[in-house]
mmCIF file of C-alpha atoms in Angstrom:
data_model
loop_
_atom_site.group_PDB
_atom_site.id
_atom_site.type_symbol
_atom_site.label_atom_id
_atom_site.label_comp_id
_atom_site.label_asym_id
_atom_site.label_seq_id
_atom_site.Cartn_x
_atom_site.Cartn_y
_atom_site.Cartn_z
ATOM 1 C CA MET A 27 0.000 0.000 0.000
ATOM 2 C CA PHE A 28 1.261 3.491 -0.870
ATOM 3 C CA LEU A 29 0.189 6.983 0.196
ATOM 4 C CA ILE A 30 -1.478 9.496 -2.141
ATOM 5 C CA ASP A 31 -0.683 13.128 -1.292
ATOM 6 C CA THR A 32 -3.689 15.344 -2.107
ATOM 7 C CA ASN A 33 -2.002 18.679 -1.371
ATOM 8 C CA ARG A 34 -1.894 21.173 -4.234
ATOM 9 C CA GLN A 35 1.519 22.726 -4.761
ATOM 10 C CA GLY A 36 2.302 21.969 -1.143
ATOM 11 C CA GLN A 37 -0.910 23.569 0.149
ATOM 12 C CA VAL A 38 -3.598 21.661 2.043
ATOM 13 C CA VAL A 39 -6.905 21.472 0.121
ATOM 14 C CA THR A 40 -10.053 21.697 2.281
ATOM 15 C CA ASP A 41 -12.631 22.453 -0.425
ATOM 16 C CA ALA A 42 -15.009 19.508 -0.069
ATOM 17 C CA VAL A 43 -16.133 19.657 -3.703
ATOM 18 C CA VAL A 44 -12.525 19.343 -4.862
ATOM 19 C CA ASN A 45 -11.557 16.635 -2.392
ATOM 20 C CA GLN A 46 -14.657 14.620 -3.185
ATOM 21 C CA SER A 47 -13.748 14.596 -6.887
ATOM 22 C CA ILE A 48 -10.164 13.390 -6.478
ATOM 23 C CA ASP A 49 -11.154 9.762 -5.968
ATOM 24 C CA ASN A 50 -13.081 9.823 -9.237
ATOM 25 C CA TYR A 51 -10.002 11.108 -11.060
ATOM 26 C CA LEU A 52 -7.802 8.453 -9.496
ATOM 27 C CA VAL A 53 -10.210 5.621 -10.352
ATOM 28 C CA ASN A 54 -11.513 6.822 -13.729
ATOM 29 C CA ASP A 55 -8.531 8.654 -15.232
ATOM 30 C CA LEU A 56 -5.124 8.177 -13.585
ATOM 31 C CA LYS A 57 -5.553 4.507 -12.609
ATOM 32 C CA LEU A 58 -2.360 4.130 -10.589
ATOM 33 C CA PRO A 59 -1.767 0.377 -10.363
ATOM 34 C CA GLY A 60 -2.027 -1.196 -6.930
ATOM 35 C CA HIS A 61 -3.431 -0.068 -3.596
ATOM 36 C CA GLY A 62 -3.217 3.611 -2.638
ATOM 37 C CA LEU A 63 -4.503 5.414 0.450
ATOM 38 C CA MET A 64 -5.355 9.082 0.714
ATOM 39 C CA MET A 65 -6.520 11.063 3.731
ATOM 40 C CA TYR A 66 -7.795 14.632 3.794
ATOM 41 C CA VAL A 67 -9.769 17.245 5.733
ATOM 42 C CA ASN A 68 -12.798 19.197 4.503
ATOM 43 C CA ARG A 69 -14.125 22.539 5.582
ATOM 44 C CA PRO A 70 -17.759 22.374 6.817
ATOM 45 C CA ALA A 71 -19.788 20.393 4.281
ATOM 46 C CA VAL A 72 -22.678 17.988 3.946
ATOM 47 C CA ILE A 73 -21.866 15.033 1.703
ATOM 48 C CA VAL A 74 -24.837 13.137 0.255
ATOM 49 C CA GLY A 75 -24.883 9.783 -1.512
ATOM 50 C CA ILE A 76 -25.407 9.438 -5.239
ATOM 51 C CA ASN A 77 -28.893 7.949 -4.751
ATOM 52 C CA GLN A 78 -30.114 10.442 -2.164
ATOM 53 C CA ASN A 79 -32.692 13.200 -2.443
ATOM 54 C CA VAL A 80 -31.261 16.359 -0.870
ATOM 55 C CA THR A 81 -34.734 17.649 0.006
ATOM 56 C CA ALA A 82 -35.055 14.810 2.527
ATOM 57 C CA GLU A 83 -31.577 15.181 4.020
ATOM 58 C CA VAL A 84 -30.450 18.796 4.289
ATOM 59 C CA ASP A 85 -31.448 21.960 6.158
ATOM 60 C CA PHE A 86 -30.735 24.566 3.478
ATOM 61 C CA HIS A 87 -31.327 27.489 5.834
ATOM 62 C CA TYR A 88 -28.576 26.171 8.112
ATOM 63 C CA LEU A 89 -26.198 25.581 5.196
ATOM 64 C CA ALA A 90 -26.682 29.122 3.895
ATOM 65 C CA LYS A 91 -26.364 30.773 7.309
ATOM 66 C CA HIS A 92 -23.176 28.907 8.228
ATOM 67 C CA ASP A 93 -21.546 28.701 4.772
ATOM 68 C CA VAL A 94 -21.669 24.901 4.631
ATOM 69 C CA GLN A 95 -20.998 23.243 1.272
ATOM 70 C CA LEU A 96 -23.327 20.653 -0.235
ATOM 71 C CA VAL A 97 -21.492 17.926 -2.135
ATOM 72 C CA ARG A 98 -22.803 14.816 -3.894
ATOM 73 C CA ARG A 99 -20.453 11.861 -4.069
ATOM 74 C CA THR A 100 -20.493 9.171 -6.755
ATOM 75 C CA SER A 101 -20.852 6.350 -4.244
ATOM 76 C CA GLY A 102 -23.877 5.273 -2.227
ATOM 77 C CA GLY A 103 -24.508 5.577 1.484
ATOM 78 C CA GLY A 104 -26.156 8.254 3.589
ATOM 79 C CA ALA A 105 -25.653 11.931 4.235
ATOM 80 C CA VAL A 106 -22.796 12.940 6.541
ATOM 81 C CA TYR A 107 -21.447 16.195 7.940
ATOM 82 C CA HIS A 108 -17.739 17.066 7.690
ATOM 83 C CA ASP A 109 -15.708 19.861 9.252
ATOM 84 C CA GLU A 110 -12.073 20.707 10.024
ATOM 85 C CA ARG A 111 -11.991 18.294 12.975
ATOM 86 C CA ASN A 112 -12.915 15.291 10.877
ATOM 87 C CA LEU A 113 -10.763 13.090 8.618
ATOM 88 C CA ILE A 114 -11.749 11.328 5.423
ATOM 89 C CA PHE A 115 -9.817 8.266 4.286
ATOM 90 C CA GLU A 116 -10.074 6.535 0.917
ATOM 91 C CA HIS A 117 -8.449 3.412 -0.416
ATOM 92 C CA ILE A 118 -7.927 3.608 -4.184
ATOM 93 C CA ILE A 119 -7.518 0.263 -5.946
ATOM 94 C CA ASN A 120 -6.655 -0.299 -9.597
ATOM 95 C CA GLY A 121 -6.028 -3.760 -11.006
ATOM 96 C CA ASP A 122 -4.997 -6.574 -8.677
ATOM 97 C CA PRO A 123 -3.368 -5.146 -5.517
ATOM 98 C CA GLN A 124 -2.299 -8.668 -4.430
ATOM 99 C CA ASP A 125 -2.957 -7.860 -0.766
ATOM 100 C CA GLY A 126 -6.376 -9.436 -0.276
ATOM 101 C CA SER A 127 -8.346 -6.268 -0.979
ATOM 102 C CA GLU A 128 -11.611 -6.818 -2.790
ATOM 103 C CA PHE A 129 -14.569 -4.678 -3.789
ATOM 104 C CA GLY A 130 -17.500 -4.984 -1.405
ATOM 105 C CA ASN A 131 -15.404 -6.152 1.535
ATOM 106 C CA TYR A 132 -15.589 -3.245 3.973
ATOM 107 C CA THR A 133 -13.735 -5.130 6.688
ATOM 108 C CA VAL A 134 -10.500 -5.420 4.736
ATOM 109 C CA PHE A 135 -10.428 -1.634 4.209
ATOM 110 C CA ALA A 136 -11.515 -0.785 7.737
ATOM 111 C CA ASN A 137 -8.928 -3.017 9.404
ATOM 112 C CA PRO A 138 -5.856 -0.808 8.805
ATOM 113 C CA VAL A 139 -7.696 2.126 10.416
ATOM 114 C CA LEU A 140 -9.019 0.056 13.316
ATOM 115 C CA LYS A 141 -5.598 -1.489 13.933
ATOM 116 C CA ALA A 142 -3.961 1.958 13.977
ATOM 117 C CA LEU A 143 -6.580 3.390 16.325
ATOM 118 C CA ALA A 144 -6.124 0.442 18.669
ATOM 119 C CA ALA A 145 -2.397 1.194 18.743
ATOM 120 C CA MET A 146 -3.312 4.775 19.667
ATOM 121 C CA GLY A 147 -5.254 3.644 22.708
ATOM 122 C CA VAL A 148 -8.803 3.148 21.426
ATOM 123 C CA THR A 149 -10.557 0.035 22.730
ATOM 124 C CA ASP A 150 -13.930 -1.609 22.049
ATOM 125 C CA LEU A 151 -13.702 -1.060 18.272
ATOM 126 C CA THR A 152 -16.162 -2.960 16.066
ATOM 127 C CA ILE A 153 -17.770 -2.965 12.627
ATOM 128 C CA SER A 154 -21.574 -2.810 12.532
ATOM 129 C CA GLN A 155 -24.069 -3.224 9.679
ATOM 130 C CA LYS A 156 -21.182 -4.093 7.364
ATOM 131 C CA SER A 157 -19.891 -0.538 6.887
ATOM 132 C CA ASN A 158 -20.215 1.399 10.166
ATOM 133 C CA LEU A 159 -17.123 1.705 12.366
ATOM 134 C CA MET A 160 -18.067 1.807 16.049
ATOM 135 C CA VAL A 161 -16.449 2.617 19.370
ATOM 136 C CA ALA A 162 -18.234 1.682 22.590
ATOM 137 C CA GLY A 163 -21.393 1.018 20.581
ATOM 138 C CA LYS A 164 -21.483 4.413 18.846
ATOM 139 C CA LYS A 165 -20.640 5.246 15.230
ATOM 140 C CA PHE A 166 -17.548 7.300 14.428
ATOM 141 C CA SER A 167 -17.290 6.385 10.742
ATOM 142 C CA GLY A 168 -19.506 5.326 7.867
ATOM 143 C CA MET A 169 -17.908 3.724 4.813
ATOM 144 C CA THR A 170 -18.922 3.686 1.140
ATOM 145 C CA MET A 171 -17.539 2.308 -2.132
ATOM 146 C CA PHE A 172 -17.818 2.869 -5.867
ATOM 147 C CA LYS A 173 -16.379 0.925 -8.802
ATOM 148 C CA ASN A 174 -15.406 1.551 -12.409
ATOM 149 C CA GLY A 175 -13.951 -1.368 -14.352
ATOM 150 C CA ASP A 176 -10.908 -2.700 -12.526
ATOM 151 C CA GLY A 177 -10.720 0.375 -10.321
ATOM 152 C CA TYR A 178 -12.612 1.241 -7.186
ATOM 153 C CA ALA A 179 -12.564 3.464 -4.109
ATOM 154 C CA ALA A 180 -13.472 2.470 -0.567
ATOM 155 C CA GLY A 181 -13.450 4.961 2.260
ATOM 156 C CA GLY A 182 -15.145 6.709 5.110
ATOM 157 C CA THR A 183 -14.957 9.324 7.821
ATOM 158 C CA ILE A 184 -12.960 9.413 11.039
ATOM 159 C CA MET A 185 -14.622 11.672 13.593
ATOM 160 C CA TYR A 186 -11.809 13.028 15.759
ATOM 161 C CA ASP A 187 -13.542 16.056 17.289
ATOM 162 C CA LEU A 188 -16.418 16.838 14.897
ATOM 163 C CA ASN A 189 -18.933 19.541 15.825
ATOM 164 C CA VAL A 190 -21.754 17.098 16.547
ATOM 165 C CA ASP A 191 -24.291 19.863 17.253
ATOM 166 C CA ALA A 192 -23.637 21.335 13.803
ATOM 167 C CA ALA A 193 -24.048 17.892 12.255
ATOM 168 C CA HIS A 194 -27.442 17.457 13.893
ATOM 169 C CA GLN A 195 -28.580 20.891 12.686
ATOM 170 C CA ALA A 196 -27.306 20.565 9.107
ATOM 171 C CA LEU A 197 -28.906 17.143 8.617
ATOM 172 C CA ILE A 198 -32.662 17.046 9.062
ATOM 173 C CA PRO A 199 -34.423 14.145 10.819
ATOM 174 C CA VAL A 200 -35.628 11.266 8.678
ATOM 175 C CA SER A 201 -39.057 12.183 7.313
ATOM 176 C CA ASP A 202 -42.121 10.027 6.763
ATOM 177 C CA ARG A 203 -42.879 12.093 3.666
ATOM 178 C CA PRO A 204 -42.685 9.855 0.553
ATOM 179 C CA HIS A 205 -39.773 10.659 -1.757
ATOM 180 C CA ARG A 206 -37.575 8.908 -4.249
ATOM 181 C CA GLY A 207 -34.048 8.182 -3.132
ATOM 182 C CA VAL A 208 -32.197 6.372 -0.382
ATOM 183 C CA ALA A 209 -32.842 7.778 3.093
ATOM 184 C CA SER A 210 -30.033 8.090 5.616
ATOM 185 C CA ASN A 211 -30.052 5.827 8.642
ATOM 186 C CA ARG A 212 -29.562 8.180 11.589
ATOM 187 C CA VAL A 213 -27.712 6.460 14.446
ATOM 188 C CA PRO A 214 -25.921 7.760 17.565
ATOM 189 C CA ILE A 215 -22.502 9.175 16.703
ATOM 190 C CA THR A 216 -19.464 10.008 18.786
ATOM 191 C CA ASN A 217 -15.982 11.459 18.481
ATOM 192 C CA LEU A 218 -12.811 9.430 18.969
ATOM 193 C CA ARG A 219 -10.837 12.063 20.840
ATOM 194 C CA GLN A 220 -11.997 10.995 24.297
ATOM 195 C CA TYR A 221 -11.126 7.341 23.599
ATOM 196 C CA LEU A 222 -7.538 7.971 22.453
ATOM 197 C CA ALA A 223 -4.443 7.756 24.611
ATOM 198 C CA PRO A 224 -3.690 11.120 26.286
ATOM 199 C CA GLU A 225 -0.862 12.017 23.889
ATOM 200 C CA TYR A 226 -3.338 11.998 20.984
ATOM 201 C CA GLN A 227 -6.228 13.890 22.583
ATOM 202 C CA ASN A 228 -5.109 17.483 22.025
ATOM 203 C CA LEU A 229 -3.665 17.435 18.521
ATOM 204 C CA ASP A 230 -4.740 19.680 15.686
ATOM 205 C CA ILE A 231 -6.338 17.746 12.864
ATOM 206 C CA GLN A 232 -3.256 17.700 10.624
ATOM 207 C CA ALA A 233 -1.090 16.377 13.464
ATOM 208 C CA PHE A 234 -3.693 13.703 14.213
ATOM 209 C CA LYS A 235 -3.793 12.791 10.533
ATOM 210 C CA THR A 236 -0.002 12.397 10.459
ATOM 211 C CA ALA A 237 0.002 10.301 13.635
ATOM 212 C CA LEU A 238 -2.760 8.051 12.319
ATOM 213 C CA LEU A 239 -1.051 7.557 8.963
ATOM 214 C CA CYS A 240 2.239 6.711 10.676
ATOM 215 C CA HIS A 241 0.445 4.002 12.658
ATOM 216 C CA ILE A 242 -1.342 2.701 9.545
ATOM 217 C CA PHE A 243 1.959 2.409 7.645
ATOM 218 C CA GLU A 244 3.873 1.413 10.804
ATOM 219 C CA VAL A 245 6.567 4.058 10.348
ATOM 220 C CA ASP A 246 8.047 6.827 12.485
ATOM 221 C CA SER A 247 7.753 9.467 9.749
ATOM 222 C CA LEU A 248 5.742 9.801 6.547
ATOM 223 C CA ASP A 249 9.022 10.418 4.712
ATOM 224 C CA GLN A 250 9.474 6.663 5.000
ATOM 225 C CA VAL A 251 6.263 5.910 3.062
ATOM 226 C CA GLU A 252 6.094 5.427 -0.707
ATOM 227 C CA THR A 253 4.022 8.433 -1.827
ATOM 228 C CA TYR A 254 2.405 9.594 -5.051
ATOM 229 C CA HIS A 255 2.134 13.410 -5.230
ATOM 230 C CA LEU A 256 -0.582 14.791 -7.499
ATOM 231 C CA SER A 257 1.127 16.625 -10.377
ATOM 232 C CA ALA A 258 0.231 19.849 -12.182
ATOM 233 C CA HIS A 259 -1.209 17.711 -14.998
ATOM 234 C CA ASP A 260 -3.274 15.725 -12.513
ATOM 235 C CA TRP A 261 -4.751 18.960 -11.192
ATOM 236 C CA GLU A 262 -5.510 20.187 -14.718
ATOM 237 C CA VAL A 263 -7.657 17.095 -15.331
ATOM 238 C CA ILE A 264 -9.263 17.333 -11.883
ATOM 239 C CA ASP A 265 -10.157 20.975 -12.577
ATOM 240 C CA GLN A 266 -11.666 19.962 -15.900
ATOM 241 C CA ARG A 267 -13.799 17.266 -14.265
ATOM 242 C CA LEU A 268 -14.926 19.772 -11.647
ATOM 243 C CA ALA A 269 -16.013 22.273 -14.304
ATOM 244 C CA GLU A 270 -17.783 19.587 -16.327
ATOM 245 C CA LYS A 271 -19.637 17.948 -13.467
ATOM 246 C CA TYR A 272 -18.542 17.742 -9.854
ATOM 247 C CA ALA A 273 -18.552 21.467 -9.044
ATOM 248 C CA THR A 274 -21.856 22.185 -10.793
ATOM 249 C CA ASP A 275 -25.125 22.877 -9.010
ATOM 250 C CA ALA A 276 -26.817 20.487 -11.430
ATOM 251 C CA TRP A 277 -24.774 17.638 -9.935
ATOM 252 C CA ASN A 278 -24.618 18.580 -6.260
ATOM 253 C CA TYR A 279 -28.161 19.962 -5.898
ATOM 254 C CA GLY A 280 -30.082 18.692 -8.897
ATOM 255 C CA ALA A 281 -29.073 15.070 -9.488
ATOM 256 C CA ASN A 282 -31.933 13.780 -7.332
ATOM 257 C CA PRO A 283 -33.618 10.444 -8.133
ATOM 258 C CA GLY A 284 -36.683 10.820 -10.355
ATOM 259 C CA LEU A 285 -35.946 14.457 -11.260
ATOM 260 C CA ARG A 286 -34.308 15.303 -14.585
ATOM 261 C CA SER A 287 -34.085 19.076 -14.932
ATOM 262 C CA TYR A 288 -32.584 21.575 -12.516
ATOM 263 C CA GLN A 289 -32.157 25.322 -12.189
ATOM 264 C CA ARG A 290 -31.344 27.700 -9.342
ATOM 265 C CA LEU A 291 -33.245 30.969 -8.916
ATOM 266 C CA THR A 292 -31.983 33.906 -6.871
ATOM 267 C CA LEU A 293 -35.064 35.717 -5.564
ATOM 268 C CA PRO A 294 -35.555 38.651 -3.197
ATOM 269 C CA THR A 295 -36.852 36.086 -0.703
ATOM 270 C CA GLY A 296 -33.792 33.798 -0.995
ATOM 271 C CA GLN A 297 -32.356 30.951 -3.062
ATOM 272 C CA LEU A 298 -34.830 28.616 -4.740
ATOM 273 C CA HIS A 299 -33.729 25.327 -6.302
ATOM 274 C CA VAL A 300 -36.102 24.034 -8.972
ATOM 275 C CA ASN A 301 -35.873 20.317 -9.762
ATOM 276 C CA PHE A 302 -38.459 18.657 -11.987
ATOM 277 C CA THR A 303 -39.314 16.117 -14.657
ATOM 278 C CA GLN A 304 -41.407 17.192 -17.639
ATOM 279 C CA ARG A 305 -42.766 14.517 -19.944
ATOM 280 C CA HIS A 306 -45.448 14.661 -22.634
ATOM 281 C CA ASP A 307 -46.106 18.323 -21.761
ATOM 282 C CA GLN A 308 -46.902 17.461 -18.163
ATOM 283 C CA LEU A 309 -45.018 18.130 -14.929
ATOM 284 C CA ARG A 310 -44.576 14.553 -13.761
ATOM 285 C CA ALA A 311 -42.477 15.438 -10.690
ATOM 286 C CA VAL A 312 -41.554 18.745 -9.054
ATOM 287 C CA ALA A 313 -39.289 19.530 -6.088
ATOM 288 C CA LEU A 314 -38.703 23.028 -4.711
ATOM 289 C CA PHE A 315 -36.099 23.584 -2.007
ATOM 290 C CA GLY A 316 -33.736 26.207 -0.668
ATOM 291 C CA THR A 317 -33.923 29.204 1.660
ATOM 292 C CA VAL A 318 -37.287 30.511 0.445
ATOM 293 C CA GLY A 319 -40.004 29.718 2.981
ATOM 294 C CA THR A 320 -39.994 26.478 4.972
ATOM 295 C CA PRO A 321 -39.550 22.957 3.585
ATOM 296 C CA ASP A 322 -43.222 22.236 4.268
ATOM 297 C CA ASP A 323 -44.249 25.410 2.393
ATOM 298 C CA LEU A 324 -42.167 24.450 -0.633
ATOM 299 C CA HIS A 325 -43.318 20.831 -0.565
ATOM 300 C CA ALA A 326 -46.927 22.017 -0.605
ATOM 301 C CA ILE A 327 -46.337 24.241 -3.645
ATOM 302 C CA ALA A 328 -44.438 21.483 -5.451
ATOM 303 C CA ASP A 329 -47.309 19.082 -4.756
ATOM 304 C CA GLN A 330 -49.744 21.488 -6.403
ATOM 305 C CA LEU A 331 -47.522 21.796 -9.476
ATOM 306 C CA THR A 332 -46.959 18.058 -9.851
ATOM 307 C CA GLY A 333 -49.304 16.543 -12.422
ATOM 308 C CA GLN A 334 -50.199 19.904 -13.985
ATOM 309 C CA PRO A 335 -49.868 20.616 -17.731
ATOM 310 C CA ALA A 336 -46.534 22.289 -18.478
ATOM 311 C CA THR A 337 -48.280 25.430 -19.747
ATOM 312 C CA ALA A 338 -47.975 29.012 -18.619
ATOM 313 C CA ALA A 339 -51.683 29.198 -17.803
ATOM 314 C CA ALA A 340 -51.628 26.130 -15.532
ATOM 315 C CA VAL A 341 -48.393 27.037 -13.752
ATOM 316 C CA GLN A 342 -49.289 30.713 -13.261
ATOM 317 C CA ALA A 343 -52.683 29.778 -11.853
ATOM 318 C CA ILE A 344 -50.839 28.097 -8.989
ATOM 319 C CA LEU A 345 -47.971 30.546 -8.561
ATOM 320 C CA GLU A 346 -50.283 33.577 -8.488
ATOM 321 C CA GLN A 347 -52.348 32.287 -5.581
ATOM 322 C CA PRO A 348 -52.046 34.713 -2.633
ATOM 323 C CA ALA A 349 -50.789 31.939 -0.331
ATOM 324 C CA VAL A 350 -48.046 31.039 -2.816
ATOM 325 C CA ILE A 351 -47.109 34.676 -3.455
ATOM 326 C CA ALA A 352 -46.736 35.109 0.310
ATOM 327 C CA ILE A 353 -44.048 32.412 0.285
ATOM 328 C CA LEU A 354 -42.221 32.816 -3.029
ATOM 329 C CA GLY A 355 -42.937 36.467 -3.751
ATOM 330 C CA GLU A 356 -44.237 38.029 -6.943
ATOM 331 C CA ALA A 357 -40.738 38.081 -8.430
ATOM 332 C CA ALA A 358 -40.801 34.275 -8.638
ATOM 333 C CA VAL A 359 -43.835 33.983 -10.888
ATOM 334 C CA ALA A 360 -42.323 34.854 -14.286
ATOM 335 C CA PRO A 361 -38.960 33.045 -14.037
ATOM 336 C CA LEU A 362 -40.421 29.958 -12.376
ATOM 337 C CA THR A 363 -43.157 29.752 -15.003
ATOM 338 C CA GLU A 364 -40.543 29.983 -17.754
ATOM 339 C CA ILE A 365 -38.421 27.225 -16.189
ATOM 340 C CA LEU A 366 -41.279 24.797 -15.685
ATOM 341 C CA THR A 367 -42.868 25.319 -19.113
ATOM 342 C CA LYS A 368 -39.775 25.368 -21.259
ATOM 343 C CA LYS A 369 -39.837 22.502 -23.745
ATOM 344 C CA ALA A 370 -37.511 19.705 -22.681
#
């Protein structure tokens, strides 16, 4: 196993959109042969799974108020909150690593982390529900995987000293409201800091990352570890992939199951995300979300629009209702009508 350095020109990258796209580049484009491991830190962000509906997972008012990124990964799993006191690890496999690693086997990829944490003083470590890493019966990491040909990525979080209150506020409780997409399984979570040996309890996140990696590779210094450093060319391709897909609102906000078209509106009342499917001149599915009104308000308006003809008369009849105007504002009527009635 070798280390993959995700710094850019020697500078730590904490943009969650960028970090989340690196694994895709490594698996889909670069395809370094063998078994690599990368570990990085994100600034505050909510990461949702590829099959999740953001309207059922995220408090958009909280994200806007606290400048929290929303990022969609290309693997499955539930929604998680990251911040600067949380590590993300990812194993990157291309071809046959000849070390027993295999796609779908979470245990083989969790074991190096669990073994290192045990060496750092953490006891009562287990794996639950195949992909959750637990300490004293509480979750400190959830793992996911994705595959492309002979390459795949397998990774998860390591909660060192995450702001748990922020995580609870950014991620909304599981709703009984029907929606397409995979719902997150909310379980009790905890940080590892209190379970570590005293010498590891007061480190900054980069020092903890270094200590953990040294234990994983069983070295005294990371200079002793075979390392691949992302090159200027690597970053050029990563930037291109970001511009094409991973940094776009259409991917992070709009790629929700059952909804094909997406557009963001900036209104006097706030940000409104418009996600819908139009087929045979009918609005087959509509989702409205963002910082305009409450989620219940926007769900109610979207429900009224769903099933309507995709005509200006039908859409305006709903948007011009006094109760709807009170939520969206008059400025929303014309642009939202144009979006929803534009021929696919």
